[in-house]
Short mmCIF file of C-alpha atoms in Angstrom, two decimals:
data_model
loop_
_atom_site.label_atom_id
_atom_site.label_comp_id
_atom_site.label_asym_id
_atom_site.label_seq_id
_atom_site.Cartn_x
_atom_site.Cartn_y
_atom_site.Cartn_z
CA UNK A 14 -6.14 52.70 -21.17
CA UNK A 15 -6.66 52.20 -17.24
CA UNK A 16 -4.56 53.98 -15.37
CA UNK A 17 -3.16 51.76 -12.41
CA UNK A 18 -2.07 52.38 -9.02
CA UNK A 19 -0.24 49.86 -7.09
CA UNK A 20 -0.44 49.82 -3.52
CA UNK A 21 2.33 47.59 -1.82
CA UNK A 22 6.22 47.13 -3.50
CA UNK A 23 6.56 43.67 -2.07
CA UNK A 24 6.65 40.49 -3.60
CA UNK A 25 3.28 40.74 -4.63
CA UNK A 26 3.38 44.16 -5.98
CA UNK A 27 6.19 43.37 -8.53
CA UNK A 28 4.40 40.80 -9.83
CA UNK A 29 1.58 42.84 -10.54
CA UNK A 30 3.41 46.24 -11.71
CA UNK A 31 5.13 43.68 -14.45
CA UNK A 32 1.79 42.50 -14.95
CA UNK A 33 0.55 45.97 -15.45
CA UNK A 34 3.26 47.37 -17.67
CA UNK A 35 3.26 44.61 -20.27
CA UNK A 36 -0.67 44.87 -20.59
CA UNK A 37 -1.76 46.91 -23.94
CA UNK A 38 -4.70 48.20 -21.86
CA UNK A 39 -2.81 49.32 -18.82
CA UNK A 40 -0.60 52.14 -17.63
CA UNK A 41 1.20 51.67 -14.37
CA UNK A 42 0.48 55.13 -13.12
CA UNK A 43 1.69 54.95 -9.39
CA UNK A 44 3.25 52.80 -6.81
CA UNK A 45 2.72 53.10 -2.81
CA UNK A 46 4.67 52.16 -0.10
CA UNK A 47 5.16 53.13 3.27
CA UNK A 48 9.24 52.15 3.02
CA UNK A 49 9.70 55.35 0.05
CA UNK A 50 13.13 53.56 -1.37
CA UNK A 51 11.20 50.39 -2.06
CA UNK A 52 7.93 52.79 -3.84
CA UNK A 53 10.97 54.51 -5.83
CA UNK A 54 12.24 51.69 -6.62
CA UNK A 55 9.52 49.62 -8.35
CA UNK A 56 7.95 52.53 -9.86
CA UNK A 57 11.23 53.83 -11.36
CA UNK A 58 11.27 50.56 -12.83
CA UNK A 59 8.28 51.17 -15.13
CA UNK A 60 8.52 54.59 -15.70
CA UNK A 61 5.93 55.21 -12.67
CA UNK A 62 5.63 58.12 -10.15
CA UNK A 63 5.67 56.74 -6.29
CA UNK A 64 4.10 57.87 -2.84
CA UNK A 65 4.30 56.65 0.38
CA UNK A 66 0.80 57.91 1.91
CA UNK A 67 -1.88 55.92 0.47
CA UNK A 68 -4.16 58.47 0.67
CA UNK A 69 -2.33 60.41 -2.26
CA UNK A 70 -3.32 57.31 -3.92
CA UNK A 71 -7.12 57.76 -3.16
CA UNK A 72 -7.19 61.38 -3.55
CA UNK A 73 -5.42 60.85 -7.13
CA UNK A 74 -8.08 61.89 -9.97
CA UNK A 75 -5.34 60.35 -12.39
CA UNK A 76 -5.97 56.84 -11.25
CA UNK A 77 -8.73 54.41 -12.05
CA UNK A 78 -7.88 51.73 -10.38
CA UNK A 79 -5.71 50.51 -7.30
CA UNK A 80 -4.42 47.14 -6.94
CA UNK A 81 -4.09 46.47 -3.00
CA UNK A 82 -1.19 44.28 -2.39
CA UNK A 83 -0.77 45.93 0.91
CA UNK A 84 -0.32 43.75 4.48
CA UNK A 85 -3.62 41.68 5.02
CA UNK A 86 -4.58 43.85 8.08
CA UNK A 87 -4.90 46.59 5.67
CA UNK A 88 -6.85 45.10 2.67
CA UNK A 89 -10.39 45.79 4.07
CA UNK A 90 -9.35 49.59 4.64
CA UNK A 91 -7.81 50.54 1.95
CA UNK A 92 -10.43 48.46 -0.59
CA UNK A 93 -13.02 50.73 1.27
CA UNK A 94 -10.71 54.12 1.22
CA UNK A 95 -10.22 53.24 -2.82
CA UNK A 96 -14.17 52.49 -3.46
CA UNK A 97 -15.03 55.59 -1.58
CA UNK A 98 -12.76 57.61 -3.86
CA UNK A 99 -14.84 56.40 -6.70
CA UNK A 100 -11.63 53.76 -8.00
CA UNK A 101 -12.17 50.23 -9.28
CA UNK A 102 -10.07 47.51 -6.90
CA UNK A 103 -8.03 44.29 -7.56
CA UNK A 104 -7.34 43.33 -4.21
CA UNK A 105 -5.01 40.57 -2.89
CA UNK A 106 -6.29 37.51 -1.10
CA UNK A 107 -7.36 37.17 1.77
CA UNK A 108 -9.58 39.16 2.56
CA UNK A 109 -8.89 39.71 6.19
CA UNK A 110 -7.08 38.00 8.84
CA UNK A 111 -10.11 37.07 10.82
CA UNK A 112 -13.65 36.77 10.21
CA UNK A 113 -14.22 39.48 13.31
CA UNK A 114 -13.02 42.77 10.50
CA UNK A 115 -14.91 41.76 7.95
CA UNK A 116 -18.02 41.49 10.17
CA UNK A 117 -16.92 44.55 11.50
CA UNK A 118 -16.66 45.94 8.01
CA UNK A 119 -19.89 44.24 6.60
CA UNK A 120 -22.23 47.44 6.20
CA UNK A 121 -19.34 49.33 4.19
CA UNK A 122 -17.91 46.41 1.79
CA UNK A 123 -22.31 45.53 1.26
CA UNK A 124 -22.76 48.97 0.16
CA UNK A 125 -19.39 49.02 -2.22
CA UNK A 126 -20.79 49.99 -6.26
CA UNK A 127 -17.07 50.13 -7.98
CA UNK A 128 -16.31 47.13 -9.47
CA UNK A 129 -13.97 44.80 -6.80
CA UNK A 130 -12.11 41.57 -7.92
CA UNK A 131 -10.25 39.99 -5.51
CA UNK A 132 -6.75 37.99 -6.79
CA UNK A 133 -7.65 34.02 -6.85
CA UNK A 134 -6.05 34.30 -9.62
CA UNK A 135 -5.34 30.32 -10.18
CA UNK A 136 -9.18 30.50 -11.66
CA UNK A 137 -7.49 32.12 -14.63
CA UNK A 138 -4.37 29.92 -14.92
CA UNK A 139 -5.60 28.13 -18.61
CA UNK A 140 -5.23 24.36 -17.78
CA UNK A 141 -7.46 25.09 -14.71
CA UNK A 142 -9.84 27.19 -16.34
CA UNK A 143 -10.13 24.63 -19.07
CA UNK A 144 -10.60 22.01 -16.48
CA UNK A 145 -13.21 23.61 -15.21
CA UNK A 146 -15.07 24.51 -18.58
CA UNK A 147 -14.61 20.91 -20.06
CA UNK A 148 -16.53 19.99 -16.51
CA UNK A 149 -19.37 22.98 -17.42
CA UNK A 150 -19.98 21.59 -21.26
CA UNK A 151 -20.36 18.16 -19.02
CA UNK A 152 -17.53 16.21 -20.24
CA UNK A 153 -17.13 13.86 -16.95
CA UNK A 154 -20.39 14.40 -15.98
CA UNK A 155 -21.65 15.36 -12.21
CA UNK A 156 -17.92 15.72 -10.39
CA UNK A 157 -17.55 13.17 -7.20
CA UNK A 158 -13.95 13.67 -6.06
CA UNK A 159 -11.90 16.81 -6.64
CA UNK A 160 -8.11 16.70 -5.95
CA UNK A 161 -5.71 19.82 -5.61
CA UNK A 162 -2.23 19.23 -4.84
CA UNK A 163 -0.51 22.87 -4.33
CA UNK A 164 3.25 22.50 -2.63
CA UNK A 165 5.70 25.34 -2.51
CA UNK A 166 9.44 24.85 -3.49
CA UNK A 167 10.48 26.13 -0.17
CA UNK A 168 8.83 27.89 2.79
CA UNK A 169 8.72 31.59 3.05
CA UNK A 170 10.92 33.37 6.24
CA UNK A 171 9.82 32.36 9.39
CA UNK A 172 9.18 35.99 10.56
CA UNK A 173 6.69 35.74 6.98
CA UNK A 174 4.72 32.89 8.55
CA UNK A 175 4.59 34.28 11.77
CA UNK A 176 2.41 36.96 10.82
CA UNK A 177 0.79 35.24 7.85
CA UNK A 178 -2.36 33.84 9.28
CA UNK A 179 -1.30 30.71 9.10
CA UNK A 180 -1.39 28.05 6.02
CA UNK A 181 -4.42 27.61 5.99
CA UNK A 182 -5.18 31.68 5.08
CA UNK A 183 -1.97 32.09 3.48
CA UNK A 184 -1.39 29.67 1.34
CA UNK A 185 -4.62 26.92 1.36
CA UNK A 186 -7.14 29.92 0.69
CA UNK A 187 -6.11 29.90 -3.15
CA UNK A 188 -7.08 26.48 -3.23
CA UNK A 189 -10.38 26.87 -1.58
CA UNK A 190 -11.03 29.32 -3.75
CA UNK A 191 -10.49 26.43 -6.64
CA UNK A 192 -12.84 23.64 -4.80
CA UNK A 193 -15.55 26.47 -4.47
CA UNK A 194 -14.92 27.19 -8.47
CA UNK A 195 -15.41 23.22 -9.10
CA UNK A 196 -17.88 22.40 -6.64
CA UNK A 197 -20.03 25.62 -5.35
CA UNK A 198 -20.42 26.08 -1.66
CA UNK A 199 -18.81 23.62 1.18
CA UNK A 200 -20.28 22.50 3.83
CA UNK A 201 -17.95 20.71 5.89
CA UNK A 202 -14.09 21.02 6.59
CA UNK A 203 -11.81 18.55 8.26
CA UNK A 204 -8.43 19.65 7.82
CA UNK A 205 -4.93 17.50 9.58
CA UNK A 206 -2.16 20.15 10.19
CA UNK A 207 1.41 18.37 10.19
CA UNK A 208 4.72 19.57 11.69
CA UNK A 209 6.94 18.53 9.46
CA UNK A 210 10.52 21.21 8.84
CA UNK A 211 12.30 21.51 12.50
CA UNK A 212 13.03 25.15 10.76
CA UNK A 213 9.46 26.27 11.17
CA UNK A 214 8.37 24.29 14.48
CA UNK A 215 8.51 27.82 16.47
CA UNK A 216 6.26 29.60 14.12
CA UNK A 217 3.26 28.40 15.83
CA UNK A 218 1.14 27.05 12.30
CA UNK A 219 1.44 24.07 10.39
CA UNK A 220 3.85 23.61 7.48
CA UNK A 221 1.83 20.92 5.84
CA UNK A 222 -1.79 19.90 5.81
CA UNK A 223 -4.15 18.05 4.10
CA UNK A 224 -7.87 19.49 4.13
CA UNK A 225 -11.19 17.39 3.24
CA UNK A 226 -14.34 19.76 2.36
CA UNK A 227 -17.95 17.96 1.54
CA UNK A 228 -19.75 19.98 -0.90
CA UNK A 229 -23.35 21.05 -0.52
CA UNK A 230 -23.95 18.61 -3.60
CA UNK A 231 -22.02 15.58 -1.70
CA UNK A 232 -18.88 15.63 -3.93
CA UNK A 233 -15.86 15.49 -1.79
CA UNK A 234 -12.58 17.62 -2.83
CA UNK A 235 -8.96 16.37 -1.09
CA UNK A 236 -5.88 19.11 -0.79
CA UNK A 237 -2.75 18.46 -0.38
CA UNK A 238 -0.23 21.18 0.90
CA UNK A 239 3.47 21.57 1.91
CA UNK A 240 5.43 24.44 2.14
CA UNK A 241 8.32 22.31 1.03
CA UNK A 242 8.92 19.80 -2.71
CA UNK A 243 12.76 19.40 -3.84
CA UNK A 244 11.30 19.25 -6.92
CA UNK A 245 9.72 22.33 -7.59
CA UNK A 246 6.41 24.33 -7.52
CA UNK A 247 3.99 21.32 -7.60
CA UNK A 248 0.53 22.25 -8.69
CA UNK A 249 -1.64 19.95 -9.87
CA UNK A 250 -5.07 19.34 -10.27
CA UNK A 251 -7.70 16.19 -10.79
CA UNK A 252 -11.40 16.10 -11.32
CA UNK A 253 -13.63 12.94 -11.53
CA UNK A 254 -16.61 12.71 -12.61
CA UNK A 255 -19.24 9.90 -13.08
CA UNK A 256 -18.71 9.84 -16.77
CA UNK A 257 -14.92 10.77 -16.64
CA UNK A 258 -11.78 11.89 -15.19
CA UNK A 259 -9.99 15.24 -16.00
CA UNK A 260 -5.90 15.80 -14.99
CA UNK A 261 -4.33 19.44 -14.79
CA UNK A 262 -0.77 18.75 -14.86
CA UNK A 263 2.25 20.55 -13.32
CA UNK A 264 4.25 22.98 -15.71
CA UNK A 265 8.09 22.36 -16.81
CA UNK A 266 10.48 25.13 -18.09
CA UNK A 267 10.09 22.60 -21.99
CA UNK A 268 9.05 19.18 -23.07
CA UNK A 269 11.77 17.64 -23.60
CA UNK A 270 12.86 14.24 -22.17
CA UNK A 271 15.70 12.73 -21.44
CA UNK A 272 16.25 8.45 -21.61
CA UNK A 273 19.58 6.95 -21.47
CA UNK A 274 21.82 4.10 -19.63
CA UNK A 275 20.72 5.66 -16.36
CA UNK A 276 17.46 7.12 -16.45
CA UNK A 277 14.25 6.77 -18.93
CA UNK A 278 11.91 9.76 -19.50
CA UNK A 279 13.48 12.03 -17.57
CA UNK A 280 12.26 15.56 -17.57
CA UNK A 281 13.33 18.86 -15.93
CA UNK A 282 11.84 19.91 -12.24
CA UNK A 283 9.09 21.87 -12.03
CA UNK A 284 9.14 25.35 -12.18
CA UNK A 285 10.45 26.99 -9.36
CA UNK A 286 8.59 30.23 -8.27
CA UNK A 287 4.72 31.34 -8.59
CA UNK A 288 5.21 34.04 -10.66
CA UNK A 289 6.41 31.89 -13.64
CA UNK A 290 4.09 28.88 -13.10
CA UNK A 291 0.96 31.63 -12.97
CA UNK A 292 1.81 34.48 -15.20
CA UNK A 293 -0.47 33.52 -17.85
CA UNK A 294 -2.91 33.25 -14.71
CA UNK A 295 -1.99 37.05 -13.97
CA UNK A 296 -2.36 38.48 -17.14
CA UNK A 297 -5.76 36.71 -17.70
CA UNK A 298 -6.64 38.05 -14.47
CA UNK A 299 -5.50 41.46 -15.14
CA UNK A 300 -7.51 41.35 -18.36
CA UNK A 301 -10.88 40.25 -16.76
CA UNK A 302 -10.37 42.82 -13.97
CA UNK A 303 -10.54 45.71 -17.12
CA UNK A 304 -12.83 43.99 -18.72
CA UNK A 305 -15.36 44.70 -15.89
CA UNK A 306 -13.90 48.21 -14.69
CA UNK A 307 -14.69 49.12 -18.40
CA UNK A 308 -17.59 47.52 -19.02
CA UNK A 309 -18.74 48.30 -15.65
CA UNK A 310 -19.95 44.62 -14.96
CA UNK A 311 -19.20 42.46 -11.81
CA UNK A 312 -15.92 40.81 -12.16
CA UNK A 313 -15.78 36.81 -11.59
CA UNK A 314 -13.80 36.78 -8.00
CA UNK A 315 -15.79 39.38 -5.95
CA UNK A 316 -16.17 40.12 -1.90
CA UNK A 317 -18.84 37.50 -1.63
CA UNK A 318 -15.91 34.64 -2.86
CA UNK A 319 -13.08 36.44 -0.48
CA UNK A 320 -15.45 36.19 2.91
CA UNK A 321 -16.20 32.81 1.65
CA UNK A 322 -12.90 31.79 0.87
CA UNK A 323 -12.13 32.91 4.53
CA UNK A 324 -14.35 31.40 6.04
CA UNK A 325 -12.89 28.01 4.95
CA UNK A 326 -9.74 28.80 6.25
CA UNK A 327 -10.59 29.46 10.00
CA UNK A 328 -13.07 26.28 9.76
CA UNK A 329 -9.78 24.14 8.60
CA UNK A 330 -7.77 26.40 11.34
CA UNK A 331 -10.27 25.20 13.87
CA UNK A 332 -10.50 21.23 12.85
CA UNK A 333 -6.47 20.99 12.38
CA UNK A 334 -6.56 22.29 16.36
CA UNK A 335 -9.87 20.14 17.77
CA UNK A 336 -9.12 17.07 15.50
CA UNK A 337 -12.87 17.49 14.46
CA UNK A 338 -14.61 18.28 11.15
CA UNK A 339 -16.27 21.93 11.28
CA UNK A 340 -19.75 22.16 9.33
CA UNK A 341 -20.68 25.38 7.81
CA UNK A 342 -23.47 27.01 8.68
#
């Protein structure tokens, strides 16, 4: 049984302290937040004890592991405070807010020996993973386009975005995290930022883009983003290959379909919030992230995926600015 601390009783964090407390291998230990009430709160919740210092989370000896769902600026220091302090990490995405801390950082997260997973955790949703392994055992053959279509239901608060990073490191980095899975390493981005919701036009980033990366071995993957479908969470994923095609489809609250004098195959929206479109995708995750802390192997999404994933996202930042495609060096 790992014993779990989460750091971070946002949105994030109670998705991953249910996560936690439904897991047979997992005891949510201890939840961390600066605002106590909110700490209190979650923890209560799931029979936890809280803290609003993170370093009584560090200094714990009760806890194995620390899930860091903290504000981005704070990922890199409290992944190193955790490591230092001997405890495995599951840290949320991204890595950083610019490429500058992690540089800065470089020395300390190379020399890192805990086990570290960061949360892409869309490489553990099933129909994507079993995309991707139907492309390994060489179903389609060689892949030549990939397509990711990720749109949100509705955007997040502007004060949210304002402080986000931007789209393309808040909410395009999960799927360049998904082209690297399909494809391996990019080497060019071009990426066309669009202005769409009058709502969001003073938060300085883009509320829609689409991105074109050029993989090292020439296959091209297209994504499609918008912080906005009146339909619901729209996630959605193609892969052709030279000897095939392979279609991830969205997910619907049940099967059923509706034909009458008005409509003909009708079928419910989408469903409507992350959580329940990816919860099989958490658990998985969760699971693989024990898996390693206990077997004391290197889990799948590690620091080396975060920087790159990162590094995408300010070469797309830069081209949806210049108009230009950024290569990779």
């Amino acid at each position: 049984m790992l014993s779990i601390a989460v750091i971070g009783a946002g949105r994030i964090g109670h998705v991953h302290a249910k996560t936690i407390a439904a897991h047979p291998q997992a005891e949510l230990a201890l939840v961390c937040d600066p605002f106590e009430d909110a700490a209190e709160k979650l923890a209560a919740t799931y029979g936890a004890r809280s803290c609003k210092d993170a370093e009584e989370v560090f200094a714990d000896p009760e806890i194995d592991a620390v899930i860091v769902g903290s504000p981005t600026p704070l990922h890199i220091p409290h992944l190193l405070a955790a490591a230092k302090a001997g405890k495995a990490v599951l840290c949320e995405k991204p890595i950083a807010l610019d490429m500058k801390d992690v540089e800065a950082a470089q020395a300390e997260l190379d020399a890192v020996k805990v086990p570290v997973m960061f949360g892409f955790n869309r490489r553990f949703d099933p129909s994507f993973a079993a995309a991707r392994a139907a492309v390994e055992a060489g179903k389609i053959g060689d892949i030549e386009q990939l397509t990711i279509i990720s749109r949100d239901p509705a955007a997040p608060p502007a004060e949210y975005i304002k402080v986000s990073g931007g789209i393309f490191r808040d909410m395009t980095i999960h799927d360049f995290d998904t082209a690297r899975f399909f494809l391996g390493e990019i080497e060019e981005v071009y990426a066309a930022g669009q202005n769409l919701d009058p709502a969001l036009k003073d938060t300085g980033d883009f509320d829609a883009a689409v991105v074109t990366l050029k993989a090292a071995s020439g296959a091209v993957a297209t994504i499609i983003n918008n912080r906005h479908c009146s339909s619901g969470y729209d996630q959605r994923l193609e892969a052709s290959g030279r000897e095939g095609a392979l279609f991830a489809e969205n997910i619907r609250a049940t099967t059923v379909r509706l034909s009458n004098g008005e409509v003909t195959d009708a079928q419910e929206p989408y469903l409507d919030f992350f959580l329940e479109r990816y919860a099989d995708a958490y658990r998985i995750e969760l699971s693989a992230f024990i898996e390693a802390v206990e077997a004391g192997t290197t889990p799948p999404t590690g620091i080396g995926d975060a920087i790159a994933a990162l590094r995408l996202a300010e070469a797309a930042t830069e081209s949806a600015h210049s108009g230009q495609p950024v290569r990779l060096s």
